[in-house]
Amino acid sequence: MNALSLRNLRKTYSNGFEALKGIDLDVEAGDFFALLGPNGAGKSTAIGIICSLVNASSGTVTVFGHDLRRERDKAKNCIGVVPQEINFNQFETVSSILLNQAGYYGVPRKLALQRSEKCLTQMELWDMRNTVSRRLSGGMKRRVMIARAMMHEPKLLILDEPTAGVDIEIRRSMWKLMREVNGQGTTIILTTHYLEEAESLCRNIAIIDQGRIVEHSDMKSLLARLNIDHFLLDLADPVAAAPVIEGVHIERASDRVLDVSVPKTFGLNQLFSRLSEQGIKVISLRNKSNRLEQLFLDLIDAKASGAAR
Amino acid sequence: MNSGIAFRTIAVKEIHRFFRIWPQTLLPPAITTALYFLIFGKLIGGRIGSVGGASYIDYIVPGIILMSVISHSYSNVVSSFYSTKFQRHIEELLVAPVPNWVILGGYVTGGIVRGLAVGGVVALISLIFAPVSVHHAGICLSIVLLTATLFSLAGFINAVFAESFDDISIIPNFILTPLSYLGGVFFSVDMLSGHWQTIAMGNPILYMVNAFRYGMIGATDIDVALAFGITGGFVILLTLFSLYLLHKGVGIKN
């Protein structure tokens, strides 16, 4: 069963800007799905429509088989959302925010109290339950929003750039939380500008650009399409010039560092053998760029040049 | 979906909000109206004599109570709902399956309770200056409830259209306050001459103040049934308009 289906979804704002040009998208139940795209591509509009914050111009949204227009309550009950920006009342305590949220979904008080304890414990915020939310750190506020979104036990959780602006330690702990939530059976749709985040967490991916879906596939197949890997090689001894190896592009980044672009068909073993033949000893290897980032840029560039033509 | 729980959540949140900040919401009207009673009722009123068959202070007490109810039920909803929009926690309500009538009902209930709480505080203050009597409790209670509902709805509509904090102060300052002062709080419409009397009769607040005054001291310039008709009519009209705005997402959705 699909957790989410979008059909011919269109949105034209009152100023005439066409944010969505008829997108179709399916997300399977239980998936950890990445929805990526550059700024202004239409991601936030699509999420806004799914979450009833934006009125669609046309098209349908179906959540676990419930049409968002015809079966509004059932569809909305399936969705939990963690928005990009803090949108809770910062004068309320953490506990009040969660209990009010449960109340909006008609969860009885006693059950809401049990769930708030569970969600806050999971988000490591139980000790902060009586703290006024504006006194929390940025990372804690983000976790409050995740806990809030979990209060009605949604089957589909939409995370709109949940780790934007938080440090790497908090980001990693949030990745762990997201994996746990997904592991418990909740479908997650993630939008992020940190592409290594999407690559690390998500099984399927859609890329949206200029209001259209330009890519929709599973992460493995998408990454397999990238046929060149980029590495930085740290050398044991300094080199005066970049070595020449046919089929491989090598640049000298510094005395002891080479910037290498290797086709997958060439292979690292062969590369190291050829370097060794030239007396160059490699002591370590680093990924120069994120693989998904490279693909993402390629796809967006291809689309842009297509549009220019 | 249990709409009752959602309604109670919004209403309790709203009531708790203004009680939590009582020095801003309940104390100022107590001080302001105490000054009204002292200056207009005791000091100046003592020299005016009787109006509509009652002493001047008895005459102005109902109007001052209702004026407080009007301004505070309005300001409660307009400031709270606009803040909800401004801080974007309106999104919590829009994402959840909360019916529009529950959103409206929750905020309006907050406004009504604030209006009644302030009205109660002002009535208690008035006891210091004049013996408050109730001629017809049913009329008093029903007109004050209708008035609080009407101005809570008006505050809600103002908040829906407001795009800045300036927008939520324009109507209270430039429309509501003049209409309240010219709504027969401090004078009988009989004191006005010719066309001024006709103009005053076009002010809906005049009808509410007079109906409430009739409920308290038995004196009125207008037909009380007409006052109920006008107030009730406006309540229905503004309720339907508010629900239409929520349905269309005006001011809260793109």
Coordinates of C-alpha atoms in Angstrom, one line a residue:
Chain A
M1 CA 0.0 0.0 0.0
N2 CA 1.2 3.5 -0.7
A3 CA 1.6 5.8 2.2
L4 CA 1.3 8.8 -0.1
S5 CA 0.1 9.3 -3.7
L6 CA 0.1 12.5 -5.5
R7 CA -1.6 12.7 -8.9
N8 CA -1.2 15.6 -11.3
L9 CA -0.7 18.0 -8.4
R10 CA -0.6 21.6 -9.5
K11 CA -0.2 24.9 -7.7
T12 CA -0.3 28.4 -9.2
Y13 CA 0.0 31.2 -6.7
S14 CA -2.0 34.4 -6.9
N15 CA 1.0 36.2 -8.4
G16 CA 0.9 33.8 -11.3
F17 CA 4.0 31.8 -10.2
E18 CA 3.5 28.1 -11.1
A19 CA 5.2 26.3 -8.2
L20 CA 4.0 22.8 -9.1
K21 CA 3.4 21.8 -12.7
G22 CA 1.5 18.5 -12.3
I23 CA 3.5 16.2 -10.2
D24 CA 2.9 12.5 -9.7
L25 CA 4.6 10.7 -6.8
D26 CA 4.2 7.5 -4.8
V27 CA 5.7 6.7 -1.5
E28 CA 5.4 3.1 -0.2
A29 CA 4.3 2.4 3.4
G30 CA 7.2 1.9 5.7
D31 CA 9.6 3.7 3.4
F32 CA 12.3 6.2 4.3
F33 CA 11.9 8.6 1.4
A34 CA 13.9 11.6 0.4
L35 CA 12.3 14.5 -1.4
L36 CA 15.1 16.7 -2.7
G37 CA 15.3 19.8 -4.8
P38 CA 17.0 23.2 -5.0
N39 CA 15.5 26.2 -3.2
G40 CA 12.3 27.3 -5.0
A41 CA 11.9 23.9 -6.7
G42 CA 8.4 23.3 -5.2
K43 CA 9.2 21.0 -2.3
S44 CA 7.7 23.2 0.4
T45 CA 4.7 23.8 -1.8
A46 CA 4.1 20.1 -2.2
I47 CA 4.6 19.5 1.5
G48 CA 2.3 22.4 2.3
I49 CA -0.4 20.9 0.2
I50 CA 0.0 17.5 1.7
C51 CA -0.2 19.1 5.2
S52 CA -3.2 21.3 4.3
L53 CA -1.2 24.5 4.7
V54 CA -1.5 25.4 1.1
N55 CA -4.5 25.0 -1.2
A56 CA -3.7 23.0 -4.3
S57 CA -4.9 24.5 -7.7
S58 CA -5.7 21.0 -8.9
G59 CA -4.8 17.3 -8.5
T60 CA -5.2 14.8 -5.7
V61 CA -3.4 13.8 -2.5
T62 CA -4.1 10.3 -1.1
V63 CA -2.7 9.3 2.3
F64 CA -2.9 5.6 3.1
G65 CA -5.8 5.3 0.7
H66 CA -7.7 8.3 2.1
D67 CA -8.3 11.2 -0.3
L68 CA -7.3 14.4 1.5
R69 CA -10.4 16.2 0.2
R70 CA -13.1 13.6 0.5
E71 CA -11.8 11.8 3.7
R72 CA -10.1 14.8 5.3
D73 CA -10.1 13.6 8.9
K74 CA -8.8 10.1 8.1
A75 CA -6.1 11.4 5.9
K76 CA -5.0 14.1 8.3
N77 CA -4.9 11.6 11.2
C78 CA -2.3 9.6 9.2
I79 CA 0.1 12.6 8.9
G80 CA 2.6 14.1 11.3
V81 CA 4.7 17.0 10.2
V82 CA 8.0 18.5 11.5
P83 CA 8.3 21.9 9.7
Q84 CA 11.4 23.7 8.7
E85 CA 10.9 26.6 11.1
I86 CA 9.9 26.5 14.8
N87 CA 6.2 26.9 14.8
F88 CA 5.1 26.1 18.4
N89 CA 4.1 28.6 21.0
Q90 CA 7.4 29.5 22.6
F91 CA 5.7 30.8 25.7
E92 CA 4.2 27.4 26.5
T93 CA 6.0 24.6 28.3
V94 CA 7.2 21.5 26.4
S95 CA 4.5 19.4 28.0
S96 CA 1.7 21.8 27.1
I97 CA 2.8 21.9 23.5
L98 CA 2.5 18.2 23.3
L99 CA -0.7 17.9 25.2
N100 CA -2.4 20.6 23.1
Q101 CA -1.3 18.9 20.0
A102 CA -2.9 15.6 21.2
G103 CA -6.0 17.5 22.0
Y104 CA -6.3 18.9 18.5
Y105 CA -6.3 15.3 17.3
G106 CA -9.0 14.3 19.8
V107 CA -6.7 12.2 22.0
P108 CA -8.2 11.9 25.5
R109 CA -6.2 13.6 28.2
K110 CA -5.1 10.4 30.1
L111 CA -3.8 8.8 26.9
A112 CA -2.1 12.1 25.9
L113 CA -0.2 12.2 29.2
Q114 CA 1.0 8.6 28.6
R115 CA 2.1 9.4 25.0
S116 CA 3.8 12.7 26.0
E117 CA 5.9 10.7 28.5
K118 CA 6.8 8.2 25.8
C119 CA 7.6 10.7 23.1
L120 CA 9.6 13.0 25.4
T121 CA 11.6 10.1 26.8
Q122 CA 12.3 8.9 23.3
M123 CA 13.5 12.4 22.3
E124 CA 15.5 12.6 25.5
L125 CA 13.4 15.6 26.7
W126 CA 11.5 14.2 29.6
D127 CA 13.6 16.2 32.1
M128 CA 12.7 19.4 30.2
R129 CA 8.9 18.8 30.2
N130 CA 8.1 21.7 32.5
T131 CA 10.5 24.1 30.8
V132 CA 9.1 27.0 28.8
S133 CA 10.0 26.2 25.2
R134 CA 11.8 29.4 24.3
R135 CA 14.5 28.5 26.9
L136 CA 15.4 25.4 25.0
S137 CA 18.4 25.1 22.7
G138 CA 17.9 24.9 18.9
G139 CA 18.5 21.1 18.8
M140 CA 16.0 20.6 21.7
K141 CA 13.4 22.7 19.9
R142 CA 13.7 20.5 16.8
R143 CA 13.3 17.4 19.0
V144 CA 10.2 19.0 20.6
M145 CA 8.7 19.3 17.1
I146 CA 9.4 15.7 16.3
A147 CA 7.9 14.6 19.7
R148 CA 4.9 16.9 19.0
A149 CA 4.4 15.3 15.5
M150 CA 4.4 11.8 17.1
M151 CA 1.7 12.6 19.7
H152 CA -1.2 11.2 17.6
E153 CA 1.0 8.3 16.4
P154 CA 0.9 9.2 12.7
K155 CA 1.6 6.5 10.1
L156 CA 3.4 9.0 7.8
L157 CA 5.9 11.5 9.2
I158 CA 7.0 14.4 7.1
L159 CA 10.3 15.9 8.1
D160 CA 11.0 19.2 6.3
E161 CA 14.7 20.0 6.8
P162 CA 14.7 18.7 10.4
T163 CA 18.4 19.2 10.9
A164 CA 18.8 22.6 9.3
G165 CA 21.1 24.8 11.4
V166 CA 22.0 22.2 14.0
D167 CA 25.5 21.0 14.8
I168 CA 26.9 17.7 13.6
E169 CA 26.5 16.0 17.0
I170 CA 22.8 16.8 17.2
R171 CA 22.3 15.9 13.6
R172 CA 23.8 12.5 14.2
S173 CA 21.6 11.9 17.2
M174 CA 18.5 13.0 15.2
W175 CA 19.5 10.6 12.4
K176 CA 19.4 7.9 15.1
L177 CA 16.0 9.0 16.3
M178 CA 14.6 9.1 12.7
R179 CA 16.0 5.5 12.1
E180 CA 14.3 4.3 15.2
V181 CA 11.0 5.9 14.3
N182 CA 11.1 4.4 10.8
G183 CA 12.2 1.1 12.3
Q184 CA 8.9 1.1 14.3
G185 CA 7.0 1.1 11.1
T186 CA 6.4 4.9 10.5
T187 CA 6.8 6.0 6.9
I188 CA 9.1 9.0 6.7
I189 CA 9.4 11.6 4.0
L190 CA 12.5 13.7 4.5
T191 CA 13.5 16.9 2.7
T192 CA 17.0 18.1 3.4
H193 CA 19.8 20.2 1.9
Y194 CA 22.3 17.9 3.5
L195 CA 22.5 15.3 0.8
E196 CA 24.7 12.9 2.8
E197 CA 21.8 12.8 5.2
A198 CA 19.4 11.6 2.5
E199 CA 22.0 9.2 1.2
S200 CA 22.6 7.8 4.6
L201 CA 19.0 7.5 5.7
C202 CA 16.7 7.1 2.7
R203 CA 15.9 4.0 0.6
N204 CA 14.0 5.9 -2.2
I205 CA 14.3 9.3 -3.6
A206 CA 12.5 11.9 -5.7
I207 CA 14.1 15.0 -7.0
I208 CA 11.9 18.0 -7.8
D209 CA 13.0 20.9 -9.9
Q210 CA 11.1 23.8 -11.3
G211 CA 7.8 22.3 -10.2
R212 CA 8.4 18.9 -11.8
I213 CA 9.7 15.6 -10.6
V214 CA 13.0 15.1 -12.5
E215 CA 14.0 11.8 -10.8
H216 CA 12.1 9.2 -8.9
S217 CA 13.8 5.9 -8.1
D218 CA 15.5 3.9 -5.3
M219 CA 18.7 5.3 -3.9
K220 CA 20.9 2.3 -4.9
S221 CA 19.9 2.5 -8.6
L222 CA 20.4 6.2 -8.6
L223 CA 23.8 6.1 -7.1
A224 CA 24.8 3.2 -9.4
R225 CA 24.3 5.6 -12.3
L226 CA 27.2 7.7 -11.1
N227 CA 30.2 6.2 -13.0
I228 CA 33.0 8.4 -11.8
D229 CA 34.2 8.5 -8.2
H230 CA 36.2 11.5 -6.9
F231 CA 38.9 11.0 -4.2
L232 CA 41.7 12.9 -2.5
L233 CA 44.8 10.7 -2.0
D234 CA 47.2 11.5 0.8
L235 CA 50.7 10.5 -0.2
A236 CA 53.7 9.3 1.9
D237 CA 56.1 11.4 -0.1
P238 CA 55.8 14.7 -1.9
V239 CA 55.4 14.8 -5.7
A240 CA 56.6 17.5 -8.0
A241 CA 53.8 16.9 -10.6
A242 CA 50.6 15.0 -11.1
P243 CA 51.3 11.5 -12.4
V244 CA 49.8 10.6 -15.8
I245 CA 47.6 7.5 -16.0
E246 CA 45.5 6.9 -19.1
G247 CA 41.7 6.9 -18.4
V248 CA 42.1 8.7 -15.0
H249 CA 42.0 12.4 -14.4
I250 CA 44.6 13.4 -11.8
E251 CA 45.5 16.8 -10.4
R252 CA 48.1 17.8 -7.9
A253 CA 46.2 19.5 -5.0
S254 CA 49.3 20.0 -2.9
D255 CA 52.8 18.4 -2.4
R256 CA 51.3 15.3 -0.8
V257 CA 47.7 15.3 -2.0
L258 CA 46.3 14.2 -5.4
D259 CA 42.8 15.0 -6.6
V260 CA 41.7 11.9 -8.6
S261 CA 38.6 11.2 -10.7
V262 CA 38.4 7.5 -11.4
P263 CA 35.8 5.8 -13.7
K264 CA 34.1 2.9 -11.9
T265 CA 35.2 0.6 -14.7
F266 CA 38.8 1.4 -14.0
G267 CA 38.8 0.4 -10.3
L268 CA 40.8 1.4 -7.3
N269 CA 43.1 -1.6 -7.4
Q270 CA 44.3 -0.8 -10.9
L271 CA 44.8 2.9 -9.9
F272 CA 46.9 2.0 -6.8
S273 CA 49.0 -0.5 -8.9
R274 CA 49.7 2.2 -11.6
L275 CA 50.6 4.7 -8.9
S276 CA 52.9 2.2 -7.2
E277 CA 54.6 1.5 -10.5
Q278 CA 55.4 5.2 -10.6
G279 CA 56.9 5.1 -7.1
I280 CA 53.9 6.9 -5.5
K281 CA 52.8 5.5 -2.1
V282 CA 49.3 6.3 -1.0
I283 CA 48.8 6.4 2.8
S284 CA 45.1 7.3 2.9
L285 CA 42.1 8.1 0.7
R286 CA 39.1 10.5 1.2
N287 CA 35.9 11.0 -0.7
K288 CA 36.2 14.3 -2.4
S289 CA 32.5 14.9 -2.7
N290 CA 29.2 13.3 -1.7
R291 CA 28.1 10.9 -4.3
L292 CA 24.4 12.0 -4.2
E293 CA 25.5 15.6 -4.3
Q294 CA 27.3 15.0 -7.5
L295 CA 24.2 13.2 -9.0
F296 CA 21.9 15.9 -7.7
L297 CA 23.9 18.6 -9.4
D298 CA 24.1 16.6 -12.6
L299 CA 20.4 16.1 -12.7
I300 CA 19.6 19.8 -11.9
D301 CA 22.2 20.9 -14.5
A302 CA 20.8 18.6 -17.1
K303 CA 17.3 19.9 -16.5
A304 CA 18.5 23.5 -16.6
S305 CA 20.4 23.0 -19.9
G306 CA 17.3 21.3 -21.3
A307 CA 15.2 24.2 -20.4
A308 CA 17.7 26.6 -21.9
R309 CA 17.6 24.7 -25.2
Chain B
M1 CA -12.0 12.5 15.5
N2 CA -13.4 13.8 18.8
S3 CA -14.2 17.5 18.1
G4 CA -15.3 18.0 21.8
I5 CA -11.7 17.3 23.0
A6 CA -10.3 19.7 20.3
F7 CA -12.8 22.4 21.2
R8 CA -12.0 22.0 24.9
T9 CA -8.2 22.1 24.2
I10 CA -8.4 25.4 22.3
A11 CA -10.9 27.0 24.7
V12 CA -8.9 26.0 27.8
K13 CA -5.7 27.2 26.2
E14 CA -7.2 30.6 25.4
I15 CA -8.8 31.0 28.9
H16 CA -5.5 30.0 30.6
R17 CA -3.6 32.4 28.4
F18 CA -5.4 35.5 29.6
F19 CA -5.6 34.4 33.2
R20 CA -1.9 33.7 33.2
I21 CA -1.2 37.3 32.2
W22 CA -3.9 38.8 34.5
P23 CA -1.9 42.0 35.2
Q24 CA -2.2 42.8 31.5
T25 CA -5.7 41.6 31.0
L26 CA -7.8 41.9 34.1
L27 CA -6.1 44.6 36.2
P28 CA -6.0 47.6 33.8
P29 CA -9.8 47.6 33.2
A30 CA -10.3 47.6 37.0
I31 CA -8.2 50.7 37.3
T32 CA -9.6 52.5 34.3
T33 CA -13.2 51.9 35.2
A34 CA -12.6 52.9 38.9
L35 CA -11.4 56.2 37.5
Y36 CA -14.5 56.5 35.3
F37 CA -16.8 55.9 38.2
L38 CA -14.8 58.4 40.4
I39 CA -14.6 61.2 37.9
F40 CA -17.7 60.8 35.8
G41 CA -19.9 59.2 38.4
K42 CA -19.0 60.8 41.6
L43 CA -17.3 64.1 40.8
I44 CA -19.1 65.3 37.7
G45 CA -22.2 63.0 37.9
G46 CA -23.1 64.5 41.3
R47 CA -23.7 67.8 39.5
I48 CA -25.6 66.4 36.6
G49 CA -28.6 65.1 38.4
S50 CA -30.8 62.2 37.2
V51 CA -30.9 60.8 33.6
G52 CA -33.6 58.5 32.5
G53 CA -35.1 58.4 36.0
A54 CA -31.8 57.2 37.6
S55 CA -28.9 59.0 39.2
Y56 CA -26.1 59.6 36.7
I57 CA -23.7 57.1 38.3
D58 CA -26.4 54.4 38.2
Y59 CA -27.1 55.4 34.6
I60 CA -23.5 55.0 33.4
V61 CA -22.6 51.8 35.3
P62 CA -24.3 49.4 32.8
G63 CA -22.7 51.2 29.8
I64 CA -19.2 51.1 31.4
I65 CA -19.5 47.4 32.2
L66 CA -20.7 46.6 28.6
M67 CA -18.0 48.9 27.1
S68 CA -15.4 46.8 29.0
V69 CA -17.0 43.6 27.8
I70 CA -16.9 44.8 24.2
S71 CA -13.3 46.0 24.1
H72 CA -11.9 43.0 26.0
S73 CA -13.7 40.3 24.1
Y74 CA -12.6 41.9 20.9
S75 CA -9.0 42.5 21.9
N76 CA -8.6 38.9 23.4
V77 CA -9.5 37.2 20.1
V78 CA -7.8 39.7 17.8
S79 CA -4.5 39.6 19.7
S80 CA -4.5 35.9 20.4
F81 CA -5.5 34.7 16.9
Y82 CA -3.1 37.2 15.2
S83 CA -0.3 36.0 17.4
T84 CA -1.2 32.4 16.5
K85 CA -0.8 33.4 12.8
F86 CA 2.3 35.6 13.4
Q87 CA 4.2 32.9 15.4
R88 CA 2.9 30.3 12.9
H89 CA 1.4 27.9 15.5
I90 CA -1.9 28.2 13.5
E91 CA -0.2 25.5 11.5
E92 CA -0.7 23.1 14.4
L93 CA -4.5 23.6 13.9
L94 CA -4.4 23.5 10.1
V95 CA -2.4 20.3 9.9
A96 CA -4.7 18.5 12.5
P97 CA -8.2 17.4 11.6
V98 CA -9.8 20.2 13.6
P99 CA -13.1 21.4 12.0
N100 CA -13.3 25.1 11.2
W101 CA -16.2 25.6 13.6
V102 CA -14.1 24.1 16.4
I103 CA -11.3 26.6 15.7
L104 CA -13.8 29.5 15.6
G105 CA -15.7 28.2 18.6
G106 CA -12.5 27.8 20.7
Y107 CA -11.2 31.3 20.1
V108 CA -14.6 32.9 20.5
T109 CA -15.1 31.1 23.8
G110 CA -11.8 32.5 25.0
G111 CA -13.1 36.0 24.0
I112 CA -16.4 35.5 25.7
V113 CA -14.9 34.3 28.9
R114 CA -12.4 37.2 28.9
G115 CA -15.3 39.7 28.3
L116 CA -17.4 38.2 31.1
A117 CA -14.4 38.1 33.5
V118 CA -13.6 41.8 32.8
G119 CA -17.3 42.7 33.0
G120 CA -17.4 40.9 36.4
V121 CA -14.4 42.8 37.6
V122 CA -15.9 46.1 36.5
A123 CA -19.2 45.3 38.1
L124 CA -17.4 44.5 41.4
I125 CA -15.5 47.8 41.2
S126 CA -18.8 49.7 40.5
L127 CA -20.1 48.4 43.9
I128 CA -17.6 50.6 45.6
F129 CA -19.3 53.7 44.0
A130 CA -22.9 52.8 43.5
P131 CA -25.4 50.1 44.6
V132 CA -25.7 47.8 41.6
S133 CA -29.2 46.5 41.1
V134 CA -30.5 44.0 38.6
H135 CA -33.9 44.7 37.1
H136 CA -34.0 41.7 34.8
A137 CA -31.2 39.1 35.2
G138 CA -32.2 37.1 32.1
I139 CA -31.9 40.2 29.8
C140 CA -28.6 41.2 31.4
L141 CA -27.0 37.8 31.0
S142 CA -28.3 37.1 27.5
I143 CA -27.4 40.6 26.0
V144 CA -23.9 40.5 27.6
L145 CA -23.3 37.0 26.2
L146 CA -24.5 38.0 22.7
T147 CA -22.4 41.2 22.8
A148 CA -19.3 39.3 24.0
T149 CA -19.9 36.7 21.2
L150 CA -20.4 39.4 18.6
F151 CA -17.2 41.3 19.4
S152 CA -15.2 38.1 19.8
L153 CA -16.3 37.2 16.2
A154 CA -15.4 40.7 15.0
G155 CA -12.0 40.4 16.6
F156 CA -11.5 37.0 14.9
I157 CA -12.3 38.5 11.5
N158 CA -9.9 41.4 12.1
A159 CA -7.2 38.9 13.0
V160 CA -7.8 36.9 9.9
F161 CA -7.3 39.9 7.7
A162 CA -4.5 41.5 9.7
E163 CA -1.0 41.4 8.2
S164 CA 0.8 43.4 10.9
F165 CA 0.4 44.4 14.6
D166 CA -0.7 47.8 13.3
D167 CA -3.7 46.2 11.6
I168 CA -5.0 44.8 14.9
S169 CA -5.0 48.2 16.6
I170 CA -6.7 50.3 13.8
I171 CA -10.2 49.0 14.3
P172 CA -10.2 49.1 18.1
N173 CA -8.7 52.6 18.2
F174 CA -10.5 54.3 15.3
I175 CA -13.8 52.5 15.1
L176 CA -14.6 50.5 18.2
T177 CA -13.7 53.1 20.9
P178 CA -15.5 56.0 19.2
L179 CA -18.6 53.8 18.6
S180 CA -18.5 52.7 22.2
Y181 CA -18.2 56.3 23.6
L182 CA -21.0 57.4 21.2
G183 CA -23.1 54.3 22.0
G184 CA -25.0 56.0 24.9
V185 CA -22.6 54.9 27.6
F186 CA -22.5 58.3 29.2
F187 CA -25.6 59.9 27.8
S188 CA -29.2 59.3 26.8
V189 CA -30.0 59.5 23.1
D190 CA -32.8 61.9 24.1
M191 CA -30.1 64.5 25.0
L192 CA -29.1 64.6 21.3
S193 CA -30.8 66.9 18.9
G194 CA -32.3 66.3 15.4
H195 CA -30.1 64.6 13.0
W196 CA -27.5 63.6 15.6
Q197 CA -30.2 61.5 17.2
T198 CA -30.8 59.8 13.9
I199 CA -27.1 59.2 13.4
A200 CA -26.7 57.8 16.9
M201 CA -29.5 55.3 16.1
G202 CA -27.3 53.8 13.4
N203 CA -24.7 52.8 16.0
P204 CA -25.4 49.1 16.9
I205 CA -23.5 49.5 20.2
L206 CA -26.3 51.9 21.3
Y207 CA -28.8 49.1 21.2
M208 CA -26.6 46.7 23.2
V209 CA -25.8 49.3 25.9
N210 CA -29.5 50.2 26.2
A211 CA -30.7 46.6 26.4
F212 CA -28.1 45.9 29.1
R213 CA -29.1 49.1 30.9
Y214 CA -32.7 48.0 30.8
G215 CA -31.7 44.7 32.3
M216 CA -29.9 46.5 35.2
I217 CA -31.9 49.6 36.0
G218 CA -35.0 49.3 33.8
A219 CA -34.2 52.4 31.8
T220 CA -33.8 52.3 28.0
D221 CA -33.9 54.6 25.0
I222 CA -34.7 51.9 22.5
D223 CA -36.9 48.8 22.0
V224 CA -35.1 45.9 23.8
A225 CA -36.5 43.3 21.4
L226 CA -35.0 45.3 18.5
A227 CA -31.7 45.3 20.3
F228 CA -31.7 41.5 20.6
G229 CA -32.7 41.2 17.0
I230 CA -29.8 43.4 15.8
T231 CA -27.2 41.8 18.1
G232 CA -28.4 38.3 17.3
G233 CA -28.5 39.1 13.5
F234 CA -24.9 40.4 13.6
V235 CA -23.8 37.3 15.5
I236 CA -25.2 35.0 12.9
L237 CA -23.8 37.1 10.0
L238 CA -20.3 37.3 11.5
T239 CA -20.3 33.6 12.4
L240 CA -21.1 32.6 8.8
F241 CA -18.5 35.1 7.5
S242 CA -15.9 33.8 9.8
L243 CA -16.6 30.2 8.8
Y244 CA -16.4 31.2 5.1
L245 CA -13.0 32.8 5.7
L246 CA -11.7 29.7 7.5
H247 CA -13.1 27.5 4.7
K248 CA -11.3 29.6 2.0
G249 CA -8.2 29.8 4.2
V250 CA -8.1 33.6 3.8
G251 CA -5.1 35.1 5.7
I252 CA -4.0 31.7 6.9
K253 CA -3.3 29.6 3.9
N254 CA -1.6 30.2 0.5

